[in-house]
Coordinates of C-alpha atoms in Angstrom, one line a residue:
M1 CA 48.5 -14.6 -11.1
P2 CA 45.5 -16.8 -10.7
W3 CA 42.1 -15.4 -10.2
R4 CA 40.8 -15.4 -6.6
I5 CA 37.3 -14.7 -5.5
H6 CA 37.2 -13.0 -2.1
R7 CA 33.4 -13.0 -1.6
P8 CA 30.3 -14.2 -3.4
F9 CA 28.2 -12.0 -5.6
T10 CA 25.2 -10.5 -3.8
Y11 CA 22.2 -9.5 -5.8
R12 CA 20.7 -6.7 -3.8
T13 CA 19.3 -3.2 -4.1
A14 CA 21.7 -0.6 -2.8
G15 CA 20.8 0.3 0.8
V16 CA 18.2 -2.5 1.1
Q17 CA 19.5 -5.6 3.0
D18 CA 16.4 -7.8 2.9
R19 CA 14.9 -8.8 -0.4
I20 CA 12.4 -11.5 -1.2
H21 CA 12.6 -12.8 -4.8
L22 CA 9.6 -15.1 -5.3
P23 CA 8.5 -16.5 -8.7
S24 CA 5.0 -15.8 -10.0
K25 CA 2.5 -18.5 -9.4
N26 CA 3.1 -19.7 -12.9
G27 CA 6.8 -19.6 -12.5
I28 CA 9.4 -22.2 -11.4
T29 CA 10.9 -22.4 -7.9
M30 CA 14.7 -22.3 -8.1
T31 CA 16.3 -24.9 -5.8
S32 CA 19.6 -24.3 -4.0
T33 CA 21.4 -26.6 -6.5
T34 CA 20.0 -24.6 -9.4
R35 CA 21.0 -21.3 -7.8
R36 CA 24.6 -22.6 -7.3
T37 CA 24.8 -23.7 -10.9
A38 CA 23.5 -20.3 -12.1
V39 CA 26.0 -18.4 -9.9
L40 CA 28.9 -20.6 -11.1
A41 CA 27.9 -20.1 -14.7
G42 CA 27.8 -16.4 -14.1
L43 CA 31.3 -16.4 -12.5
T44 CA 32.7 -18.5 -15.3
A45 CA 31.4 -16.0 -17.9
T46 CA 32.8 -13.0 -16.0
L47 CA 36.2 -14.6 -15.5
L48 CA 36.4 -15.3 -19.2
A49 CA 35.4 -11.7 -20.0
G50 CA 37.9 -10.0 -17.7
P51 CA 38.7 -9.0 -14.1
L52 CA 36.0 -8.5 -11.6
A53 CA 34.9 -4.9 -11.3
G54 CA 33.0 -5.5 -8.0
A55 CA 29.9 -7.1 -6.6
A56 CA 26.9 -7.1 -9.0
I57 CA 23.9 -5.0 -7.8
A58 CA 20.5 -5.5 -9.2
A59 CA 19.0 -2.0 -9.1
P60 CA 15.2 -1.6 -8.6
T61 CA 13.1 -0.9 -11.6
A62 CA 12.2 2.4 -10.0
T63 CA 12.9 4.3 -6.8
I64 CA 9.8 6.2 -5.6
T65 CA 10.5 9.0 -3.1
L66 CA 7.3 10.4 -1.5
N67 CA 7.5 14.1 -0.7
G68 CA 4.3 14.9 1.2
S69 CA 1.9 15.8 -1.6
G70 CA 3.4 13.7 -4.4
A71 CA 6.4 11.8 -5.4
S72 CA 9.5 11.9 -7.5
V73 CA 10.5 8.8 -9.5
S74 CA 13.8 7.5 -10.8
G75 CA 13.2 4.6 -13.1
S76 CA 10.4 3.3 -15.3
N77 CA 6.9 1.9 -15.2
V78 CA 5.6 4.4 -12.6
T79 CA 3.1 7.2 -13.3
V80 CA 2.5 10.1 -10.9
S81 CA -0.6 12.3 -11.0
G82 CA -0.5 14.6 -8.0
S83 CA -0.7 12.3 -4.9
A84 CA -1.7 9.2 -7.0
I85 CA 1.2 6.9 -7.8
T86 CA 0.6 3.9 -10.1
I87 CA 3.0 1.0 -10.8
T88 CA 2.2 -0.4 -14.2
A89 CA 4.6 -3.4 -14.8
P90 CA 6.3 -6.3 -12.9
G91 CA 9.6 -5.3 -11.3
S92 CA 11.1 -4.1 -8.1
Y93 CA 10.1 -0.7 -6.7
Q94 CA 11.7 0.9 -3.7
I95 CA 9.4 3.3 -1.8
S96 CA 10.4 5.8 0.9
G97 CA 9.3 9.1 2.3
T98 CA 5.9 10.4 3.4
L99 CA 2.6 10.8 1.4
N100 CA 0.1 12.8 3.5
N101 CA -3.0 12.1 1.4
G102 CA -2.8 9.8 -1.5
Y103 CA -2.1 6.2 -2.6
V104 CA 0.3 3.8 -4.3
K105 CA -1.5 1.4 -6.6
V106 CA -0.3 -1.6 -8.6
D107 CA -2.2 -2.2 -11.8
T108 CA -0.6 -4.5 -14.4
A109 CA -1.8 -7.3 -16.6
A110 CA 1.7 -8.5 -17.4
A111 CA 3.0 -11.8 -16.0
G112 CA 5.5 -11.6 -13.2
T113 CA 5.9 -10.5 -9.7
V114 CA 5.7 -6.9 -8.5
E115 CA 8.0 -6.3 -5.5
L116 CA 7.3 -3.3 -3.3
I117 CA 10.3 -2.5 -1.1
L118 CA 9.0 -0.3 1.8
S119 CA 12.1 1.6 3.0
G120 CA 10.8 4.1 5.5
A121 CA 7.5 4.8 3.8
S122 CA 4.5 6.4 5.5
I123 CA 1.3 6.6 3.4
T124 CA -2.0 8.1 4.5
N125 CA -5.2 8.3 2.5
S126 CA -8.2 10.3 3.8
T127 CA -10.6 8.9 1.2
S128 CA -9.6 5.2 0.6
S129 CA -6.8 2.7 0.8
P130 CA -3.2 4.0 0.9
L131 CA -1.6 0.9 -0.7
Y132 CA -3.6 -1.5 -3.0
V133 CA -3.3 -3.9 -5.9
T134 CA -6.1 -3.9 -8.5
N135 CA -4.4 -6.2 -10.9
A136 CA -1.1 -8.3 -10.8
D137 CA 0.2 -11.8 -11.2
A138 CA 1.6 -11.7 -7.7
V139 CA 2.9 -9.1 -5.3
T140 CA 5.6 -9.1 -2.6
V141 CA 6.0 -6.5 0.0
T142 CA 9.5 -6.4 1.5
L143 CA 10.1 -4.5 4.7
A144 CA 13.6 -3.2 4.4
A145 CA 16.0 -3.8 7.2
G146 CA 16.2 -1.2 9.9
T147 CA 13.1 0.7 8.6
T148 CA 9.7 1.4 10.0
N149 CA 6.8 1.8 7.6
R150 CA 3.2 3.0 8.2
L151 CA -0.1 2.7 6.3
T152 CA -3.2 4.6 7.5
D153 CA -6.5 4.5 5.6
A154 CA -9.6 6.6 5.7
T155 CA -12.4 6.3 8.3
A156 CA -14.9 6.2 5.3
Y157 CA -14.1 5.2 1.7
T158 CA -15.5 7.3 -1.1
N159 CA -15.2 4.3 -3.5
T160 CA -17.6 1.4 -3.5
G161 CA -16.4 -2.2 -3.5
E162 CA -12.6 -2.7 -3.7
P163 CA -10.2 -1.7 -2.3
D164 CA -11.7 -2.2 1.2
A165 CA -8.5 -2.5 3.4
A166 CA -5.5 -0.4 4.3
L167 CA -3.2 -2.9 2.5
F168 CA -5.4 -4.6 -0.2
S169 CA -4.4 -7.0 -2.9
A170 CA -6.6 -8.6 -5.6
A171 CA -3.6 -10.9 -6.3
D172 CA -1.4 -13.3 -4.2
L173 CA 0.4 -11.3 -1.6
T174 CA 3.6 -12.2 0.3
I175 CA 5.1 -10.0 3.1
G176 CA 8.7 -10.4 4.3
G177 CA 11.9 -8.7 5.2
T178 CA 13.2 -7.7 8.6
G179 CA 11.8 -4.2 8.9
A180 CA 8.6 -3.1 10.5
L181 CA 5.1 -2.3 9.3
T182 CA 2.3 -0.6 11.2
V183 CA -1.2 -0.6 9.7
Q184 CA -3.9 1.6 11.1
A185 CA -7.2 0.3 9.5
R186 CA -9.7 3.0 10.5
Y187 CA -12.4 1.8 8.0
Q188 CA -12.6 -2.0 8.1
D189 CA -9.8 -4.4 7.4
G190 CA -6.1 -4.1 7.8
I191 CA -4.2 -6.4 5.4
V192 CA -6.2 -8.4 2.8
S193 CA -5.5 -10.6 -0.1
K194 CA -8.3 -11.9 -2.2
D195 CA -6.1 -14.9 -3.1
D196 CA -3.3 -16.4 -1.0
L197 CA -1.6 -14.3 1.7
V198 CA 1.8 -15.4 3.0
I199 CA 3.7 -13.8 5.9
Q200 CA 7.3 -14.8 5.9
S201 CA 8.9 -12.4 8.3
G202 CA 8.9 -8.8 9.6
T203 CA 7.5 -7.0 12.6
I204 CA 3.9 -6.4 11.7
T205 CA 1.3 -4.5 13.8
V206 CA -2.3 -4.1 12.7
N207 CA -4.9 -2.1 14.5
A208 CA -8.3 -2.6 12.7
V209 CA -11.9 -1.9 13.1
D210 CA -12.9 -5.2 11.5
D211 CA -10.6 -8.0 10.4
A212 CA -6.9 -7.4 11.0
I213 CA -5.3 -9.8 8.6
R214 CA -7.2 -11.9 6.0
G215 CA -6.2 -14.1 3.1
K216 CA -9.5 -15.1 1.4
D217 CA -8.2 -18.3 -0.3
S218 CA -5.6 -19.0 2.4
L219 CA -3.4 -17.4 5.0
T220 CA 0.0 -18.8 5.9
V221 CA 2.3 -17.5 8.6
N222 CA 5.9 -18.8 8.3
G223 CA 7.6 -16.3 10.6
G224 CA 7.6 -12.8 11.8
A225 CA 6.4 -11.0 14.9
I226 CA 2.7 -10.2 14.4
T227 CA 0.5 -8.1 16.7
V228 CA -3.1 -7.5 15.9
T229 CA -6.1 -5.8 17.5
S230 CA -9.6 -5.4 16.3
T231 CA -12.5 -3.5 17.9
A232 CA -15.2 -5.4 16.1
G233 CA -13.8 -8.2 14.0
D234 CA -11.4 -11.1 13.8
G235 CA -7.6 -11.3 14.1
L236 CA -6.2 -13.6 11.5
K237 CA -8.5 -15.5 9.1
S238 CA -9.2 -17.1 5.8
N239 CA -12.9 -17.0 4.8
D240 CA -13.4 -18.7 1.5
T241 CA -16.0 -21.5 1.8
E242 CA -14.8 -23.4 -1.3
A243 CA -13.3 -26.8 -0.8
G244 CA -9.6 -26.6 -0.4
K245 CA -9.7 -22.9 0.5
G246 CA -10.5 -21.0 3.6
V247 CA -7.3 -22.5 5.2
V248 CA -5.0 -20.9 7.8
N249 CA -1.5 -22.5 8.3
I250 CA 0.8 -21.4 11.0
T251 CA 4.3 -22.9 10.9
N252 CA 6.4 -20.4 12.8
G253 CA 6.5 -16.8 14.1
T254 CA 5.1 -15.0 17.1
I255 CA 1.5 -14.0 17.0
S256 CA -0.3 -11.8 19.6
V257 CA -4.0 -11.2 19.2
S258 CA -6.6 -9.1 21.1
V259 CA -9.9 -8.9 19.2
A260 CA -13.7 -8.7 19.7
D261 CA -14.5 -11.8 17.7
D262 CA -12.4 -14.8 16.6
G263 CA -8.7 -14.7 17.3
I264 CA -7.5 -17.0 14.5
K265 CA -10.1 -18.6 12.1
G266 CA -9.9 -20.8 9.1
E267 CA -13.3 -21.2 7.5
N268 CA -12.5 -24.8 6.5
A269 CA -9.2 -25.6 8.3
L270 CA -6.7 -24.3 10.8
N271 CA -3.4 -26.0 11.0
I272 CA -0.9 -25.1 13.7
S273 CA 2.5 -26.8 13.4
G274 CA 4.8 -24.3 15.0
G275 CA 5.2 -20.7 16.3
T276 CA 4.1 -19.0 19.5
I277 CA 0.5 -17.8 19.7
N278 CA -0.9 -15.6 22.4
V279 CA -4.6 -14.7 22.2
T280 CA -5.5 -12.5 25.2
R281 CA -9.0 -11.4 24.2
S282 CA -11.5 -13.0 21.9
Y283 CA -15.0 -14.4 21.6
E284 CA -13.5 -17.7 20.3
A285 CA -9.7 -17.9 20.1
L286 CA -9.0 -20.7 17.6
E287 CA -11.7 -21.8 15.3
A288 CA -12.2 -23.9 12.1
L289 CA -14.3 -26.7 10.7
K290 CA -11.2 -28.9 10.9
L291 CA -8.6 -27.9 13.5
T292 CA -5.2 -29.6 13.8
I293 CA -2.5 -28.7 16.3
S294 CA 0.8 -30.6 15.8
G295 CA 3.3 -28.2 17.3
G296 CA 4.0 -24.7 18.6
N297 CA 3.1 -23.0 21.8
S298 CA -0.5 -21.6 22.1
T299 CA -1.9 -19.7 25.0
V300 CA -5.5 -18.6 24.2
V301 CA -8.3 -16.9 26.1
A302 CA -11.9 -16.6 24.9
S303 CA -15.2 -15.4 26.4
D304 CA -16.9 -18.4 24.8
D305 CA -15.0 -21.4 23.5
A306 CA -11.2 -21.1 23.5
V307 CA -10.6 -23.8 20.8
N308 CA -13.6 -24.6 18.6
A309 CA -14.5 -26.8 15.7
A310 CA -17.9 -25.9 14.3
E311 CA -19.9 -26.8 11.2
E312 CA -22.5 -24.2 10.1
G313 CA -26.1 -25.2 9.7
L314 CA -26.2 -27.8 12.5
G315 CA -28.6 -27.7 15.4
H316 CA -27.4 -27.2 19.0
M317 CA -25.5 -30.2 20.2
E318 CA -26.0 -32.0 16.8
P319 CA -22.9 -34.1 16.0
S320 CA -21.0 -33.1 12.9
P321 CA -19.5 -35.8 10.6
N322 CA -17.0 -33.2 9.3
A323 CA -15.8 -31.2 12.2
F324 CA -12.9 -32.2 14.4
I325 CA -10.2 -31.1 16.7
R326 CA -7.0 -33.1 16.8
V327 CA -4.0 -32.3 19.0
T328 CA -0.9 -34.4 18.1
G329 CA 1.9 -32.2 19.4
G330 CA 2.8 -28.8 20.8
T331 CA 1.6 -27.0 23.9
V332 CA -1.9 -25.5 24.3
V333 CA -3.2 -23.7 27.3
A334 CA -6.9 -22.8 26.6
T335 CA -9.2 -20.8 28.9
G336 CA -12.8 -20.4 27.8
G337 CA -15.7 -18.6 29.4
T338 CA -17.8 -21.5 28.2
D339 CA -15.5 -24.4 27.0
G340 CA -11.8 -24.9 26.9
F341 CA -12.1 -27.2 23.8
D342 CA -15.4 -27.5 22.0
S343 CA -15.9 -29.7 18.9
N344 CA -19.1 -30.3 17.0
G345 CA -17.4 -33.5 15.8
E346 CA -14.6 -35.6 17.2
L347 CA -12.1 -34.4 19.8
T348 CA -8.9 -36.3 19.9
F349 CA -5.7 -35.9 22.0
A350 CA -2.8 -37.9 20.6
G351 CA 0.2 -35.9 21.7
G352 CA 1.6 -32.7 23.1
T353 CA 0.6 -31.0 26.3
V354 CA -2.8 -29.5 26.9
V355 CA -4.4 -27.6 29.7
A356 CA -8.0 -26.7 29.2
N357 CA -10.0 -24.5 31.5
G358 CA -13.8 -24.4 31.1
S359 CA -16.5 -22.5 32.7
S360 CA -16.5 -22.4 36.5
T361 CA -20.2 -21.6 36.7
R362 CA -21.8 -23.5 33.8
G363 CA -21.8 -27.3 33.7
G364 CA -23.8 -30.1 32.1
G365 CA -23.4 -29.4 28.4
E366 CA -20.4 -27.1 28.9
G367 CA -17.0 -28.1 30.2
A368 CA -13.3 -28.0 29.9
L369 CA -13.5 -30.6 27.1
D370 CA -16.8 -30.5 25.1
T371 CA -17.7 -32.7 22.1
D372 CA -20.9 -33.6 20.4
A373 CA -19.3 -36.8 19.1
T374 CA -16.4 -38.9 20.6
L375 CA -13.7 -37.8 23.0
T376 CA -10.5 -39.9 22.7
F377 CA -7.2 -39.9 24.5
T378 CA -4.4 -41.8 22.7
G379 CA -1.3 -39.8 23.7
G380 CA 0.2 -36.7 25.2
T381 CA -0.6 -35.1 28.5
V382 CA -4.1 -33.5 29.1
V383 CA -5.6 -31.6 32.0
G384 CA -9.1 -30.2 32.0
A385 CA -10.8 -28.4 34.8
G386 CA -14.2 -26.7 35.3
L387 CA -17.6 -27.1 36.8
T388 CA -17.7 -30.0 34.3
S389 CA -14.5 -31.6 33.1
M390 CA -15.9 -33.5 30.1
A391 CA -19.2 -32.3 28.5
V392 CA -19.8 -35.5 26.5
F393 CA -22.9 -37.4 25.3
K394 CA -21.1 -40.7 24.8
A395 CA -19.0 -42.6 27.3
V396 CA -15.3 -41.7 26.9
P397 CA -13.5 -44.8 25.6
N398 CA -11.4 -46.5 28.3
T399 CA -9.1 -48.0 25.7
G400 CA -6.0 -46.1 24.5
Q401 CA -4.2 -43.9 26.9
G402 CA -5.3 -43.9 30.6
W403 CA -7.3 -41.0 32.0
V404 CA -8.9 -40.3 35.4
A405 CA -11.7 -37.8 36.1
P406 CA -12.3 -37.1 39.8
R407 CA -15.6 -35.3 40.7
F408 CA -15.6 -33.4 43.9
S409 CA -18.5 -32.8 46.3
T410 CA -17.6 -29.1 46.6
T411 CA -16.3 -26.3 44.4
Y412 CA -12.7 -25.4 44.9
A413 CA -11.3 -21.9 44.5
A414 CA -8.8 -20.8 41.9
N415 CA -5.2 -21.6 42.9
T416 CA -6.2 -24.9 44.6
I417 CA -3.6 -27.6 44.0
V418 CA -4.8 -31.1 43.0
H419 CA -2.6 -34.2 43.0
V420 CA -3.3 -37.6 41.5
V421 CA -1.5 -40.2 43.6
S422 CA -0.8 -43.9 43.3
G423 CA 0.3 -45.2 46.8
S424 CA 2.8 -42.5 47.8
T425 CA 3.8 -41.6 44.2
V426 CA 2.5 -38.3 42.8
L427 CA 1.6 -38.9 39.2
A428 CA 0.2 -35.4 38.3
S429 CA 0.1 -32.0 40.1
F430 CA -2.1 -29.2 38.9
R431 CA -2.8 -25.7 40.2
A432 CA -6.1 -24.4 38.9
S433 CA -6.4 -20.9 37.5
K434 CA -10.2 -20.8 38.0
S435 CA -12.6 -22.3 40.4
F436 CA -13.6 -25.9 39.6
R437 CA -15.6 -28.9 40.7
E438 CA -14.2 -31.6 38.3
V439 CA -10.8 -32.4 36.8
V440 CA -9.8 -34.8 34.1
I441 CA -6.1 -35.9 33.7
S442 CA -4.7 -38.1 30.9
S443 CA -1.1 -39.2 30.6
N444 CA 1.1 -42.3 30.1
R445 CA 1.4 -42.5 33.8
I446 CA -2.2 -43.4 34.3
T447 CA -3.7 -46.8 33.6
N448 CA -7.4 -47.3 32.9
G449 CA -9.0 -49.7 35.5
Q450 CA -6.5 -48.7 38.2
R451 CA -7.6 -46.8 41.3
Y452 CA -6.0 -43.6 42.4
D453 CA -6.3 -41.2 45.4
V454 CA -6.8 -37.5 44.9
Y455 CA -5.3 -34.8 47.2
T456 CA -5.7 -31.1 47.5
G457 CA -3.1 -28.7 48.9
G458 CA 0.6 -29.6 49.4
S459 CA 3.0 -28.0 46.9
V460 CA 4.1 -27.9 43.3
S461 CA 7.5 -27.6 41.7
G462 CA 9.4 -27.6 38.5
T463 CA 8.3 -26.5 35.0
N464 CA 4.8 -25.0 34.9
V465 CA 2.6 -25.2 31.8
G466 CA -0.7 -23.5 32.4
G467 CA -0.8 -24.8 36.0
L468 CA 0.4 -28.3 35.2
Y469 CA 3.7 -28.8 37.1
A470 CA 6.5 -31.2 36.5
G471 CA 6.6 -32.1 40.2
G472 CA 4.5 -31.9 43.4
S473 CA 4.4 -33.0 47.0
I474 CA 1.5 -34.2 49.1
S475 CA 3.2 -33.2 52.3
G476 CA 0.6 -31.2 54.2
A477 CA -2.1 -32.0 51.6
T478 CA -5.5 -33.5 52.3
R479 CA -6.8 -36.7 50.7
V480 CA -10.2 -35.8 49.5
L481 CA -11.0 -38.8 47.2
T482 CA -10.0 -42.4 47.6
G483 CA -10.0 -45.1 45.0
V484 CA -11.1 -43.2 41.9
T485 CA -11.1 -45.6 39.0
A486 CA -9.4 -44.5 35.9
G487 CA -11.4 -44.8 32.7
Q488 CA -14.7 -44.2 34.3
Y489 CA -16.9 -41.0 34.2
S490 CA -20.6 -40.5 34.9
G491 CA -20.7 -36.7 34.5
G492 CA -21.4 -34.4 31.6
M493 CA -24.5 -35.5 29.5
V494 CA -23.6 -39.2 29.4
R495 CA -26.7 -41.3 29.0
P496 CA -26.7 -44.7 30.7

């Protein structure tokens, strides 16, 4: 009878459902076409050789079972000395069980990726890091499906220098899988790579004294559910100052941050193109020299500036030729104790939906939107509210997309509703989350040079994004300003 294949081959460790097979940084990425060709070639060879015996299973190089004070090993390239476990060659290593006071270390000069499959592993070290890489080409940590894993480091390290984090890698580090990992960083940092750090997936919780997650050269988040806290440091960051490094890229995933310092920081660049970001506590929530938001949903709170582009070494309010904030898409709700958005350089809104809440007590050089260079509206929908709506030194261009910036004679309390109206048509409706004296609104419904009335009170309806509603009614509202000209503003620090 003819051969029939009832299911495809699966290359998988027994009992481990989620595996990441990444090439080394000197390797070649296999495309889907290449993979199909390889699988078909393997099938052909097997069919010629004889009947199928079953699905092929790629066993790990070694299985490491932690047993409290040490470990037993089935496989090769692993040495055990008491509670010190060392992996000495590229390959796949499945780790399970509990190690009460010891470590797992990767130390290999050979080319190739080391995959650590955490499958219900709990490792504590009372003198240093519980899991670290001193030498490797690249390392992948896979969180096995249905498992919870835990790393806890010492409150003080007996070693000097490295390692200096609960999960530390001197090489490129990738984390994935659908399991969970909790990191208790009692000394300083939680998860650190001195090279590139990529988070593909997984449920990752880091509680750190200093930085929660740091990729020195770069940090990329492509997925996963990430929750980080820090009592003294940053949340997610990349801190290399070299050109082309110090970059944080967020393309997907859910990120929750509560920290003492910066929520998410790229020393040179921060690029957000997707995902959901929620920073509930920070000094500055999103920060970089060059900050671009093109997608995703970000809700961020900071005691100082919620979204900040800064260049080191410049004087106070000195314009930067290199710093910028550009919003081209996505949704951003930013609430700052000082500024909602603050750029030492240009500040551009070209798309997306933005609600910025600045200080309700400090005006002049602080505001919902603050820039030392040029503020430009070319697209999207933007609302800014605070004691000052636009803390600018230069007149805001009245070309591009229309904007209107009413200035009130009194301060309105939080939860006050503001409507911008043309005739009897409500163009924008906003319920403020903080007290305010000025508002700026830019959208494709507003035309520079036209005059608009402004009402307070009434009602709001429909979808709500940070207080900006899809609909509103001026029934029962009070007209407080008449004939406000769009494209004109004399507040902030604008010099005649």
